[in-house]
XYZ file of N, CA and C in Angstrom:
477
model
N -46.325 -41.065 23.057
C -46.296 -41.255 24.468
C -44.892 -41.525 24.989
N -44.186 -41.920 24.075
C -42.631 -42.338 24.636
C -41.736 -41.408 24.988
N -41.906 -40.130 24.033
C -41.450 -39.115 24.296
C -41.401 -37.896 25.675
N -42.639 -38.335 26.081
C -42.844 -37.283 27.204
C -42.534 -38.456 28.712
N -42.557 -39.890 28.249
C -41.465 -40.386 29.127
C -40.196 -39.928 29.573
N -39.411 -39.236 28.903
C -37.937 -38.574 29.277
C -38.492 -37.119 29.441
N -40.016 -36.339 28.582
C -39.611 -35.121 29.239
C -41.533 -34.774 29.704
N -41.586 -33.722 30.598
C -42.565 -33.807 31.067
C -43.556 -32.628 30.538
N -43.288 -32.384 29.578
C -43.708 -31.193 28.829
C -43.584 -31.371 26.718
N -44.639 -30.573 26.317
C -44.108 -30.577 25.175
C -42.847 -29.686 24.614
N -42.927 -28.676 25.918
C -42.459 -26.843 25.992
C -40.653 -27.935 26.036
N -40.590 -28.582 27.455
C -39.762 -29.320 27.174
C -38.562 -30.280 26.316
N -39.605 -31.309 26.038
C -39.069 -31.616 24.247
C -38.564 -30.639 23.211
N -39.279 -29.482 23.084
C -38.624 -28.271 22.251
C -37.740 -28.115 22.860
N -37.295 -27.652 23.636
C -36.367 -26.975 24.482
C -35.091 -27.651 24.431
N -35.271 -29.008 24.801
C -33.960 -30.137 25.146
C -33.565 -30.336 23.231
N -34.311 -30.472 22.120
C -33.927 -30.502 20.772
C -33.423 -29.148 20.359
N -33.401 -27.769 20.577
C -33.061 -26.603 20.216
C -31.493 -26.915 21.346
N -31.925 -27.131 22.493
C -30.376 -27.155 23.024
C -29.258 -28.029 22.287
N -30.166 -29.446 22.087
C -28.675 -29.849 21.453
C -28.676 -29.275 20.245
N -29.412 -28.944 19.283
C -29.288 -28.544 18.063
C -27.948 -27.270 18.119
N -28.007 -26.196 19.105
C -27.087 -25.876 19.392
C -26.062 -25.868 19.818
N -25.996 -27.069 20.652
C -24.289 -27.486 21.222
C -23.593 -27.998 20.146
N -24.628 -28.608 19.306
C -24.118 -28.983 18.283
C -23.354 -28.273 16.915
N -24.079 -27.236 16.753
C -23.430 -26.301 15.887
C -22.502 -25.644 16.315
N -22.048 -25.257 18.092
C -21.348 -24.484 18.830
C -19.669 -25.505 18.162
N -19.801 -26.982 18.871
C -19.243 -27.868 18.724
C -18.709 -28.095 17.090
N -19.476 -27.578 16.341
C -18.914 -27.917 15.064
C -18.079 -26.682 14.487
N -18.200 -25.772 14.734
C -17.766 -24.406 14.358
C -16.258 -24.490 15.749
N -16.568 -24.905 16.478
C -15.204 -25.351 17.767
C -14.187 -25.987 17.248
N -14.901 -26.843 16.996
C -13.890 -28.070 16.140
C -13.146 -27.397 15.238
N -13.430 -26.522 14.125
C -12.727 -26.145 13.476
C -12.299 -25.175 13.722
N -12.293 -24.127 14.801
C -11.754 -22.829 15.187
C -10.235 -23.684 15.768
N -10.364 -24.914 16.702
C -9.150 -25.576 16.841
C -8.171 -25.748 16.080
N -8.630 -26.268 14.597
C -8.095 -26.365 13.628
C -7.181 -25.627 13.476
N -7.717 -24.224 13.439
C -7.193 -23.100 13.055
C -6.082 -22.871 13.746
N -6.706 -22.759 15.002
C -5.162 -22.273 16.039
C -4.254 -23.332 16.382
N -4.114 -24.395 16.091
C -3.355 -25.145 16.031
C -2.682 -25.555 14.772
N -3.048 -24.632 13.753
C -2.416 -24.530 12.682
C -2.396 -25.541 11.540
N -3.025 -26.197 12.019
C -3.757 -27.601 10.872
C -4.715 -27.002 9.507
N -4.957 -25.892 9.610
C -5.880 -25.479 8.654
C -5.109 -24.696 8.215
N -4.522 -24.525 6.534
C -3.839 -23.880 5.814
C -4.141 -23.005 4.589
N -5.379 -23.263 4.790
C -5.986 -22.309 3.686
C -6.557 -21.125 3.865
N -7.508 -20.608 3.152
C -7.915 -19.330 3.550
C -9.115 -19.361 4.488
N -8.980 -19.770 5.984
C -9.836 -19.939 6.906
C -11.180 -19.304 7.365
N -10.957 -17.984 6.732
C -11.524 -17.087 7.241
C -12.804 -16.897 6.492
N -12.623 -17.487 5.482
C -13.713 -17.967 3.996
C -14.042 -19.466 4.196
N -13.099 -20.105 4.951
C -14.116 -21.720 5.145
C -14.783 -22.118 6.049
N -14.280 -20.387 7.485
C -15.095 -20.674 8.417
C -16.794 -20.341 8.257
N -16.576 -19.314 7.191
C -18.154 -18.024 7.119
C -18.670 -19.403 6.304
N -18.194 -20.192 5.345
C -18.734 -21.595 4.393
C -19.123 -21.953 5.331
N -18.648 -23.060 6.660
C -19.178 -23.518 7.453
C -20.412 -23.027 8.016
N -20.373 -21.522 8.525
C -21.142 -21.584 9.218
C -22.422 -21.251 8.554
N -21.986 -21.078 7.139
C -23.126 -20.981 6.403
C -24.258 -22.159 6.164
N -23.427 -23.079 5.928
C -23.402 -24.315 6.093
C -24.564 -25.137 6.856
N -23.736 -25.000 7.993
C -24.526 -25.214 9.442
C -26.056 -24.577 9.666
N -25.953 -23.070 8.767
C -27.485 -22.324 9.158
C -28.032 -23.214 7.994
N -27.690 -23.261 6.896
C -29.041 -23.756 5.643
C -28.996 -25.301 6.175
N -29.240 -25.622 7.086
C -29.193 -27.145 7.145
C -31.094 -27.315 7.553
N -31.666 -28.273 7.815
C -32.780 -28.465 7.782
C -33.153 -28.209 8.908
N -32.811 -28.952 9.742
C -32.543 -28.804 11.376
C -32.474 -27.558 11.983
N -31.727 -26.581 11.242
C -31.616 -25.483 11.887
C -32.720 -24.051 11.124
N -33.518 -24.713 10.420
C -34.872 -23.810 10.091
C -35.927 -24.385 11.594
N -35.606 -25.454 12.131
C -36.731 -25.699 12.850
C -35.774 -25.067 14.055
N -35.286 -24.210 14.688
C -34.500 -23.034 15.430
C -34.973 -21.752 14.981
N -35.071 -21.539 13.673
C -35.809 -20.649 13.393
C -37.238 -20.445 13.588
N -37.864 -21.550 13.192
C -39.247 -21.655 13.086
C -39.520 -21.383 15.120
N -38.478 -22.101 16.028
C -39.155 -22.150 17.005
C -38.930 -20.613 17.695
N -37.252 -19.968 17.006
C -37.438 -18.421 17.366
C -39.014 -17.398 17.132
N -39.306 -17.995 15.572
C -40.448 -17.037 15.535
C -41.803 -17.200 16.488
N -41.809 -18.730 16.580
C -43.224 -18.828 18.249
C -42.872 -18.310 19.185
N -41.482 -17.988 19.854
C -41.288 -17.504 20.625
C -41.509 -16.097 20.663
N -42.053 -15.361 19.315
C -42.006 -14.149 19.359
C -43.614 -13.533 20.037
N -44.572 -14.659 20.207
C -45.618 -14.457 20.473
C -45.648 -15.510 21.564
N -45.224 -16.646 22.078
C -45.848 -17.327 23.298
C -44.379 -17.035 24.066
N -44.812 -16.582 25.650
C -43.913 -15.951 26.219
C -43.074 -17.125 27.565
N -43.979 -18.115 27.588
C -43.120 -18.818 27.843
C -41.954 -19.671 27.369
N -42.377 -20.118 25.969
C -41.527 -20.536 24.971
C -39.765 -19.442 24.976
N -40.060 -18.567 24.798
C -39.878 -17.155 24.986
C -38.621 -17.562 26.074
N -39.498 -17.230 27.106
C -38.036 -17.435 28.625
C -37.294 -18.652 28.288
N -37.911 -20.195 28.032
C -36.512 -21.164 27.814
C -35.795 -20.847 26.695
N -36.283 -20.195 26.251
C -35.087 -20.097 24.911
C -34.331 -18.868 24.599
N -34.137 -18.021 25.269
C -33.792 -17.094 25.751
C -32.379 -17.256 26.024
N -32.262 -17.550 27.144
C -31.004 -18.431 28.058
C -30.361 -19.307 27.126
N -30.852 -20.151 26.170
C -30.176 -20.906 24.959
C -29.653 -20.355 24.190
N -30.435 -18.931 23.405
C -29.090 -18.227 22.318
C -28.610 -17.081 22.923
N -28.684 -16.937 24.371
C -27.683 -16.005 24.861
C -26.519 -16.675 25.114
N -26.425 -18.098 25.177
C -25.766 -19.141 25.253
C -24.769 -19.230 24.417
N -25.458 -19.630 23.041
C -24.845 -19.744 21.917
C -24.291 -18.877 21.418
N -24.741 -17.034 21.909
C -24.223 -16.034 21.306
C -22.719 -15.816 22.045
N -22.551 -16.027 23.534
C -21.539 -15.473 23.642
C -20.946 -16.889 23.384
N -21.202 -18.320 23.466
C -19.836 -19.054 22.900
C -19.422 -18.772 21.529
N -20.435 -17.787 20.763
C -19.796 -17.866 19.298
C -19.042 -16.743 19.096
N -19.095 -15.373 20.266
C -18.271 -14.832 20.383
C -16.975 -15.182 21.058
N -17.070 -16.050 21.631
C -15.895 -16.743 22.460
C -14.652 -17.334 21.260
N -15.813 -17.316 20.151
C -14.693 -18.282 19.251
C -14.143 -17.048 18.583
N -15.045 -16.155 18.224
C -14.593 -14.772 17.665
C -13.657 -13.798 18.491
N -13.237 -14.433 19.313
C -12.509 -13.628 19.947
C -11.242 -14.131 19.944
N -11.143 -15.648 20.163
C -9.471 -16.258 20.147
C -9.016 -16.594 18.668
N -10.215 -16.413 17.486
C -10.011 -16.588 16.027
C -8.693 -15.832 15.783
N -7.515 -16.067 15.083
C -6.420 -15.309 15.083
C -6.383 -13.784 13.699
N -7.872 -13.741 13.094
C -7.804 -12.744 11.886
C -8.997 -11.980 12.809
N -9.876 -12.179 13.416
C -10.838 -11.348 14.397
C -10.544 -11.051 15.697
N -9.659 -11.719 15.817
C -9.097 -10.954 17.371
C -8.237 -9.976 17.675
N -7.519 -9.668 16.165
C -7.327 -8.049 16.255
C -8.346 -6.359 16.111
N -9.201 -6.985 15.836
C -10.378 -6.160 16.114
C -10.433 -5.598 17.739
N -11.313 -4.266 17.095
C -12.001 -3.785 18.806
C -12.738 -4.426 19.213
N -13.197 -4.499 20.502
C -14.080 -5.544 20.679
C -15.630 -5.810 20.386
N -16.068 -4.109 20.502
C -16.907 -3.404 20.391
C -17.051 -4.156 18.667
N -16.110 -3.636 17.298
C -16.239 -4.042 15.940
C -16.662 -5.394 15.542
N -15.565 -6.136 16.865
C -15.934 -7.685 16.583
C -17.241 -8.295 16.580
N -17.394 -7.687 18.107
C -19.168 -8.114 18.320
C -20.181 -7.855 17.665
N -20.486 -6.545 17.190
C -21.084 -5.843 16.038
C -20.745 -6.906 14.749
N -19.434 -6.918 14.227
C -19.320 -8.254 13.294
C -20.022 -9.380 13.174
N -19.858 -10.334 14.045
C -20.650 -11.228 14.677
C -22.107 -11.243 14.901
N -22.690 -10.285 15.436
C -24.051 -10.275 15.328
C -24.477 -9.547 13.703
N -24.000 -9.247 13.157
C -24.231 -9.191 11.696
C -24.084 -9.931 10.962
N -23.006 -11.294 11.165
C -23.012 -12.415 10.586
C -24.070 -13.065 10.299
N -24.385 -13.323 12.141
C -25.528 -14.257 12.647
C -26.736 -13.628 11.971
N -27.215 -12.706 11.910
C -28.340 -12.028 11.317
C -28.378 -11.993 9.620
N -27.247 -12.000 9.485
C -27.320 -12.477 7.544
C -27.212 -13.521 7.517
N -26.894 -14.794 8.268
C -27.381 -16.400 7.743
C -28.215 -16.614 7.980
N -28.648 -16.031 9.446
C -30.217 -16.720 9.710
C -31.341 -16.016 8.849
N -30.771 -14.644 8.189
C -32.195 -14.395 7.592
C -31.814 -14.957 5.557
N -30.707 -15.331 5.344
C -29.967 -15.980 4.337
C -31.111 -17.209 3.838
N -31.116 -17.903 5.295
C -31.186 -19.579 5.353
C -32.700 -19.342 5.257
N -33.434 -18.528 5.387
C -35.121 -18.663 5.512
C -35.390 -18.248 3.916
N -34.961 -17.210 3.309
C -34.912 -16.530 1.901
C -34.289 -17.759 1.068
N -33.370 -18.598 1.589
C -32.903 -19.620 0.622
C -33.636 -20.455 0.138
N -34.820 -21.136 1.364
C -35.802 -21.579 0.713
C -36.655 -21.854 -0.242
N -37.285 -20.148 -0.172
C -37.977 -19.583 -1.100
C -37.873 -19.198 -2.324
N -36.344 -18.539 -2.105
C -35.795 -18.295 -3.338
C -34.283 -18.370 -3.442
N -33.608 -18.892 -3.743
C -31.928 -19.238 -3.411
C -31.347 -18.098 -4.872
N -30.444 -17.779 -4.225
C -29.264 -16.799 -4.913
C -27.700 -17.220 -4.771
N -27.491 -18.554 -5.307
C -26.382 -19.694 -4.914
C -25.240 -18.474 -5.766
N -26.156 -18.009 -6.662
C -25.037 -17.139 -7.634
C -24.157 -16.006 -6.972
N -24.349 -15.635 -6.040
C -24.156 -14.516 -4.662
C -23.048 -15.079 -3.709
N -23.397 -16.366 -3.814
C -22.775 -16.543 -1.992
C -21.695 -16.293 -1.802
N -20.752 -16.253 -2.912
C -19.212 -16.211 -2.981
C -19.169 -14.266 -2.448
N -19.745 -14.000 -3.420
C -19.838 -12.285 -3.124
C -20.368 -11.803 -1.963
N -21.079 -12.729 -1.093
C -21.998 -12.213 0.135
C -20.775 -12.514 0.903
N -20.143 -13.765 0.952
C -18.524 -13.731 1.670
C -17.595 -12.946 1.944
N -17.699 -12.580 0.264
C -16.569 -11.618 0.215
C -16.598 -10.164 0.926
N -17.742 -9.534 0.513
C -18.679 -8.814 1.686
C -18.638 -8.444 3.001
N -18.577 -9.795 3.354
C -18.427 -9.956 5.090
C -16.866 -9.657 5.292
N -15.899 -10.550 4.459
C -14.396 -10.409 4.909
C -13.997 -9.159 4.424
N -14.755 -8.891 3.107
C -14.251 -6.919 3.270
C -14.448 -6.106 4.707
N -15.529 -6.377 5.209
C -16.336 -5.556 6.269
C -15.527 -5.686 7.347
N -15.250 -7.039 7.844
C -14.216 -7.186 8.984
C -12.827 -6.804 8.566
N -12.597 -6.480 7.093
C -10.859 -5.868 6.841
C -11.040 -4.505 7.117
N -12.107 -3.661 7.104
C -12.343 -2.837 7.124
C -12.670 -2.060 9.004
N -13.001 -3.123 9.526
C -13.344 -2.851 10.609
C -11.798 -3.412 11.613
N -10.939 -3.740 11.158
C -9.876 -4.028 11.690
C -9.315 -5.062 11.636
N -10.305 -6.571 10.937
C -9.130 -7.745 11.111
C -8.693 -8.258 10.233
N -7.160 -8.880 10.973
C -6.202 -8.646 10.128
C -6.721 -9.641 8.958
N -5.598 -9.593 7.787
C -5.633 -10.117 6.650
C -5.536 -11.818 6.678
N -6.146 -13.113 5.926
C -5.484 -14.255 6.405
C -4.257 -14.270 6.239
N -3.602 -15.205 6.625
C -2.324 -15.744 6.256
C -1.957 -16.595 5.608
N -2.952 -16.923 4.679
C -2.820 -18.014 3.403
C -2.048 -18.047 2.350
């Protein structure tokens, strides 16, 4: 009962926990894109950012983002608030992919395509990890990705 004191819905409560769940990950992946361009981060960034954000998806918290994407695939109001939330999250995470200094020589068109291929191999990563984890991979699923974006145009780190 305490809960629907602050919100007036259950649709609600979901809604306001998926938002911060995401400002939160926006915010943590921020934090360290700062890092970067301010030159505090000296290593090979571009491999501790894809760690992070790998990171960030296998976390516990962020299966229940998943779990609430898939209700949304059938209840359509669920559906509309959450909608507006990872269109949210998508372009701030392109926002970061864009001032990143090894992805922002990319087309823009490559980058974005990048990016939503990221997002689509952790989130479907982090549900398969569960079930069955392939810890033996992850280094190579990295490597993978930073081939793909050397390949698609961005530049090399500077480590």
């Amino acid at each position: 009962g305490a809960l629907f004191h602050h919100f007036d819905t259950r649709l609600d409560l979901i809604v306001a926990a998926v938002e911060y769940n995401l400002t939160d990950r926006y915010n943590r992946v921020s934090a360290f894109a700062e890092r970067v361009w301010a030159e505090e981060f000296t290593t090979d960034h571009p491999r501790a950012l894809l760690k992070l954000i790998r990171a960030i998806t296998r976390e516990p918290r962020s299966m229940v983002w998943l779990e609430v994407l898939t209700a949304a695939r059938t209840d359509p109001e669920l559906r509309a608030r959450v909608t507006p939330l990872l269109a949210r999250q998508r372009d701030l995470f392109r926002s970061v992919a864009l001032t990143h200094p090894n992805l922002a020589t990319m087309a823009e068109a490559d980058r974005m395509t990048w990016v939503e291929l990221l997002r689509n191999i952790v989130n479907g990563e982090s549900v398969w990890n569960i079930v069955m984890p392939h810890y033996d991979v992850d280094d190579a699923k990295i490597d993978a990705m930073l081939a793909l974006a050397g390949a698609m145009g961005a530049a090399p780190p500077s480590a």
